[in-house]
Amino acid sequence: MNSKEPCKSELQEEFKERMDYNELLNCMRCGFCLPSCPTYVETNRNEAASPRGRIALIKGVVDGLIEPDSQFENQLNQCLGCRACEPVCPSGVRYGHLLEEARDIIEQKKTRSIIVRFIRWLTFKQLFPYKSRLIKLNGLIWFYQKSGLQKLVRKSGFLSILPTSLRQMEKILPDIPAPKEMKHRERYLKSETSRKKTVAFFSGCLMDTMFLNTNQSTLRLLQKVGCDIIIPDLQVCCGALHGHSGEKEQAKQLAKKNIQAFEKLEVDWIVVNAGGCGGYLVDYGHLLKDNQDFAERAKKFAGKVKDISEVLVELDFHKMDLQLSNQVVTYQDSCHLRNVMNSSAAPRTLLKSIKGLSYKELKESDRCCGSAGIYNLVQEEMSLSILDHKMKHVKDIQPQVIVTANPGCLLQMKVGIEREGLRHKIKAVHISDLLLESTKSSLGDHF
């Protein structure tokens, strides 16, 4: 054993102290979760790669029956964290909570190489918690795209030395807004019609920089259905990336800042347009359950979080005159929007209400696309295997448009389109952008 590594008995003791043993025992090993688990399916039914298998491994470590070695850690890391196992579990096991706790225990006890420590420090502590730094980073990408440097780099062949995942990401990056567009934003927007609701908008980190145009589309949609909108200036990253990657304490700090930024606002809902963010925001109650000062405040905050699709349906957006040119569309579920926020019908209701669209249901649309935060970067082989499986179903129905409700899913589906050579036949779009386009098309405007 590396002298820098914690003693295995010490790590086991940490598992014993921190894991919710009653929740581990709730798993009846019935196997209902198996067909819903992408990694179980992709590994030809490897039991250890299933939810009940991973729960058994964690329980084995807690009971002292197995050691928390590299194989144990690798099996936990191979999990997407999509939580598709939760809705089908008859015992209601909160597998996602168990997984995050286990990853956090390992991460806080294990000593990584200096390179890994630096990357994690830079990403989790120095970049995502600070909007101003994300704006600067996106400014560099904007310069890369607009200055001609991108064309030069592509022609030079330099990209060929990068890992496959990074080469693919470079190809499908959205057009980054100019840095000046990301600054000096309005913080209060009035409804375009008579006010029905007052809402707060959770703008996110990547959504409010790299995907700023989609945020703008979302705000316009809210105005069209009668919402006055408040955008708190002090909000920060939701913490999902941290919580899923063994940085739970940092996630808690971000959660506290968000609660403080929103809790004094007199609003009906806190609206979010990224399924991954929303799934983490509604879990703040669990994340801060042991914090005397924030436990109840977190529950109150989480109770107001609502996805944009649910808001639009509730405010009858789908009854408006919506129209697009004739085309076949399909929808890929965001895992956390479906499995944690329990929203799957609303996006489909909205898409089916647009004249000109022919909606075709994607087989296994409820199965993860393989993005899962940074999973497509750190578990590239499994991620691409899952994506290739997904794209087979896409080709079966031959849509012109794949609609998603999460930025990671959007990029992943664009990667799939690139890998299949379908760029000129299929496009992937966020649901907010498509819905706004449908309102303009119905008025005869060009989007």
Short mmCIF file of N, CA, C and O in Angstrom, two decimals, residues 114-164:
data_model
loop_
_atom_site.label_atom_id
_atom_site.label_comp_id
_atom_site.label_asym_id
_atom_site.label_seq_id
_atom_site.Cartn_x
_atom_site.Cartn_y
_atom_site.Cartn_z
N ILE A 114 -0.23 14.84 -7.36
CA ILE A 114 -0.21 16.30 -7.32
C ILE A 114 -0.94 16.90 -8.52
O ILE A 114 -1.60 17.94 -8.40
N ILE A 115 -0.91 16.22 -9.66
CA ILE A 115 -1.61 16.72 -10.85
C ILE A 115 -3.13 16.65 -10.65
O ILE A 115 -3.86 17.61 -10.93
N VAL A 116 -3.61 15.51 -10.14
CA VAL A 116 -5.04 15.36 -9.90
C VAL A 116 -5.51 16.35 -8.84
O VAL A 116 -6.57 16.97 -8.98
N ARG A 117 -4.70 16.51 -7.78
CA ARG A 117 -5.07 17.46 -6.72
C ARG A 117 -5.17 18.87 -7.29
O ARG A 117 -6.09 19.63 -6.94
N PHE A 118 -4.25 19.23 -8.16
CA PHE A 118 -4.27 20.57 -8.74
C PHE A 118 -5.50 20.77 -9.62
O PHE A 118 -6.16 21.82 -9.53
N ILE A 119 -5.83 19.79 -10.45
CA ILE A 119 -6.99 19.90 -11.33
C ILE A 119 -8.27 20.02 -10.53
O ILE A 119 -9.14 20.86 -10.82
N ARG A 120 -8.39 19.21 -9.48
CA ARG A 120 -9.58 19.27 -8.64
C ARG A 120 -9.66 20.61 -7.91
O ARG A 120 -10.73 21.21 -7.81
N TRP A 121 -8.54 21.06 -7.38
CA TRP A 121 -8.51 22.36 -6.68
C TRP A 121 -8.92 23.48 -7.64
O TRP A 121 -9.73 24.35 -7.29
N LEU A 122 -8.37 23.44 -8.85
CA LEU A 122 -8.66 24.49 -9.83
C LEU A 122 -10.13 24.46 -10.24
O LEU A 122 -10.78 25.51 -10.31
N THR A 123 -10.65 23.28 -10.48
CA THR A 123 -12.03 23.14 -10.96
C THR A 123 -13.07 23.42 -9.88
O THR A 123 -13.96 24.25 -10.05
N PHE A 124 -12.93 22.71 -8.77
CA PHE A 124 -13.97 22.76 -7.74
C PHE A 124 -13.88 23.97 -6.82
O PHE A 124 -14.90 24.47 -6.35
N LYS A 125 -12.68 24.45 -6.56
CA LYS A 125 -12.53 25.53 -5.59
C LYS A 125 -12.22 26.89 -6.19
O LYS A 125 -12.54 27.93 -5.60
N GLN A 126 -11.61 26.89 -7.36
CA GLN A 126 -11.19 28.17 -7.94
C GLN A 126 -11.99 28.62 -9.16
O GLN A 126 -11.91 29.78 -9.54
N LEU A 127 -12.73 27.72 -9.77
CA LEU A 127 -13.43 28.08 -11.00
C LEU A 127 -14.95 28.14 -10.83
O LEU A 127 -15.55 29.22 -10.88
N PHE A 128 -15.58 27.00 -10.61
CA PHE A 128 -17.05 26.96 -10.61
C PHE A 128 -17.72 27.80 -9.51
O PHE A 128 -18.83 28.30 -9.74
N PRO A 129 -17.12 27.98 -8.36
CA PRO A 129 -17.79 28.83 -7.36
C PRO A 129 -17.80 30.31 -7.70
O PRO A 129 -18.49 31.09 -7.03
N TYR A 130 -17.06 30.72 -8.73
CA TYR A 130 -16.92 32.15 -9.02
C TYR A 130 -17.39 32.47 -10.44
O TYR A 130 -16.73 32.13 -11.41
N LYS A 131 -18.52 33.13 -10.56
CA LYS A 131 -19.08 33.48 -11.87
C LYS A 131 -18.11 34.34 -12.67
O LYS A 131 -17.98 34.16 -13.89
N SER A 132 -17.43 35.30 -12.01
CA SER A 132 -16.54 36.20 -12.73
C SER A 132 -15.41 35.43 -13.43
O SER A 132 -14.98 35.79 -14.53
N ARG A 133 -14.94 34.35 -12.80
CA ARG A 133 -13.87 33.56 -13.40
C ARG A 133 -14.39 32.72 -14.57
O ARG A 133 -13.69 32.51 -15.55
N LEU A 134 -15.62 32.25 -14.45
CA LEU A 134 -16.22 31.52 -15.56
C LEU A 134 -16.43 32.44 -16.76
O LEU A 134 -16.24 32.04 -17.91
N ILE A 135 -16.79 33.68 -16.49
CA ILE A 135 -16.96 34.67 -17.56
C ILE A 135 -15.63 34.89 -18.28
O ILE A 135 -15.57 34.95 -19.51
N LYS A 136 -14.55 34.99 -17.51
CA LYS A 136 -13.23 35.18 -18.12
C LYS A 136 -12.83 33.97 -18.96
O LYS A 136 -12.28 34.12 -20.06
N LEU A 137 -13.08 32.77 -18.44
CA LEU A 137 -12.76 31.56 -19.19
C LEU A 137 -13.56 31.50 -20.49
O LEU A 137 -13.02 31.19 -21.56
N ASN A 138 -14.85 31.81 -20.40
CA ASN A 138 -15.67 31.81 -21.60
C ASN A 138 -15.24 32.90 -22.56
O ASN A 138 -15.37 32.75 -23.78
N GLY A 139 -14.71 34.00 -22.01
CA GLY A 139 -14.17 35.06 -22.87
C GLY A 139 -13.00 34.57 -23.70
O GLY A 139 -12.85 34.94 -24.88
N LEU A 140 -12.18 33.71 -23.12
CA LEU A 140 -11.05 33.14 -23.86
C LEU A 140 -11.55 32.21 -24.97
O LEU A 140 -11.00 32.20 -26.07
N ILE A 141 -12.61 31.44 -24.66
CA ILE A 141 -13.16 30.54 -25.68
C ILE A 141 -13.79 31.37 -26.79
O ILE A 141 -13.67 31.04 -27.98
N TRP A 142 -14.47 32.46 -26.42
CA TRP A 142 -15.07 33.37 -27.42
C TRP A 142 -13.98 33.92 -28.35
O TRP A 142 -14.15 33.94 -29.57
N PHE A 143 -12.87 34.34 -27.76
CA PHE A 143 -11.75 34.85 -28.57
C PHE A 143 -11.22 33.76 -29.49
O PHE A 143 -10.92 34.01 -30.67
N TYR A 144 -11.10 32.55 -28.97
CA TYR A 144 -10.63 31.41 -29.75
C TYR A 144 -11.54 31.18 -30.96
O TYR A 144 -11.08 30.90 -32.07
N GLN A 145 -12.86 31.33 -30.76
CA GLN A 145 -13.81 31.09 -31.83
C GLN A 145 -13.85 32.22 -32.85
O GLN A 145 -13.97 31.99 -34.06
N LYS A 146 -13.78 33.46 -32.37
CA LYS A 146 -14.03 34.62 -33.23
C LYS A 146 -12.78 35.21 -33.88
O LYS A 146 -12.88 35.93 -34.87
N SER A 147 -11.62 34.92 -33.34
CA SER A 147 -10.38 35.56 -33.83
C SER A 147 -9.76 34.86 -35.04
O SER A 147 -8.83 35.37 -35.65
N GLY A 148 -10.28 33.69 -35.35
CA GLY A 148 -9.67 32.90 -36.42
C GLY A 148 -8.72 31.85 -35.89
O GLY A 148 -8.22 31.01 -36.63
N LEU A 149 -8.46 31.90 -34.59
CA LEU A 149 -7.54 30.94 -33.97
C LEU A 149 -8.09 29.52 -34.06
O LEU A 149 -7.33 28.56 -34.28
N GLN A 150 -9.41 29.37 -33.92
CA GLN A 150 -10.01 28.04 -33.99
C GLN A 150 -9.75 27.40 -35.35
O GLN A 150 -9.37 26.22 -35.44
N LYS A 151 -9.94 28.16 -36.42
CA LYS A 151 -9.70 27.62 -37.77
C LYS A 151 -8.23 27.24 -37.95
O LYS A 151 -7.92 26.21 -38.55
N LEU A 152 -7.35 28.08 -37.42
CA LEU A 152 -5.92 27.81 -37.54
C LEU A 152 -5.54 26.54 -36.80
O LEU A 152 -4.78 25.70 -37.31
N VAL A 153 -6.05 26.39 -35.57
CA VAL A 153 -5.75 25.21 -34.76
C VAL A 153 -6.26 23.94 -35.44
O VAL A 153 -5.58 22.91 -35.46
N ARG A 154 -7.45 24.02 -35.99
CA ARG A 154 -8.02 22.85 -36.65
C ARG A 154 -7.21 22.45 -37.88
O ARG A 154 -6.99 21.26 -38.13
N LYS A 155 -6.76 23.44 -38.66
CA LYS A 155 -5.98 23.14 -39.85
C LYS A 155 -4.59 22.61 -39.50
O LYS A 155 -4.01 21.82 -40.25
N SER A 156 -4.06 23.03 -38.35
CA SER A 156 -2.70 22.64 -37.97
C SER A 156 -2.58 21.18 -37.57
O SER A 156 -1.49 20.61 -37.56
N GLY A 157 -3.71 20.56 -37.21
CA GLY A 157 -3.68 19.17 -36.76
C GLY A 157 -3.34 19.04 -35.28
O GLY A 157 -3.19 17.92 -34.77
N PHE A 158 -3.22 20.17 -34.59
CA PHE A 158 -2.86 20.14 -33.17
C PHE A 158 -3.87 19.36 -32.34
O PHE A 158 -3.50 18.68 -31.37
N LEU A 159 -5.14 19.43 -32.72
CA LEU A 159 -6.18 18.78 -31.94
C LEU A 159 -6.01 17.26 -31.90
O LEU A 159 -6.53 16.60 -31.00
N SER A 160 -5.28 16.71 -32.85
CA SER A 160 -5.12 15.26 -32.92
C SER A 160 -4.36 14.69 -31.73
O SER A 160 -4.44 13.50 -31.44
N ILE A 161 -3.61 15.54 -31.02
CA ILE A 161 -2.85 15.05 -29.87
C ILE A 161 -3.69 15.03 -28.60
O ILE A 161 -3.27 14.49 -27.58
N LEU A 162 -4.90 15.61 -28.66
CA LEU A 162 -5.77 15.65 -27.50
C LEU A 162 -6.53 14.34 -27.36
O LEU A 162 -6.74 13.62 -28.34
N PRO A 163 -6.99 14.02 -26.14
CA PRO A 163 -7.85 12.85 -25.96
C PRO A 163 -9.11 12.98 -26.81
O PRO A 163 -9.56 14.10 -27.11
N THR A 164 -9.68 11.84 -27.19
CA THR A 164 -10.86 11.83 -28.06
C THR A 164 -11.98 12.69 -27.51
O THR A 164 -12.63 13.45 -28.24
#
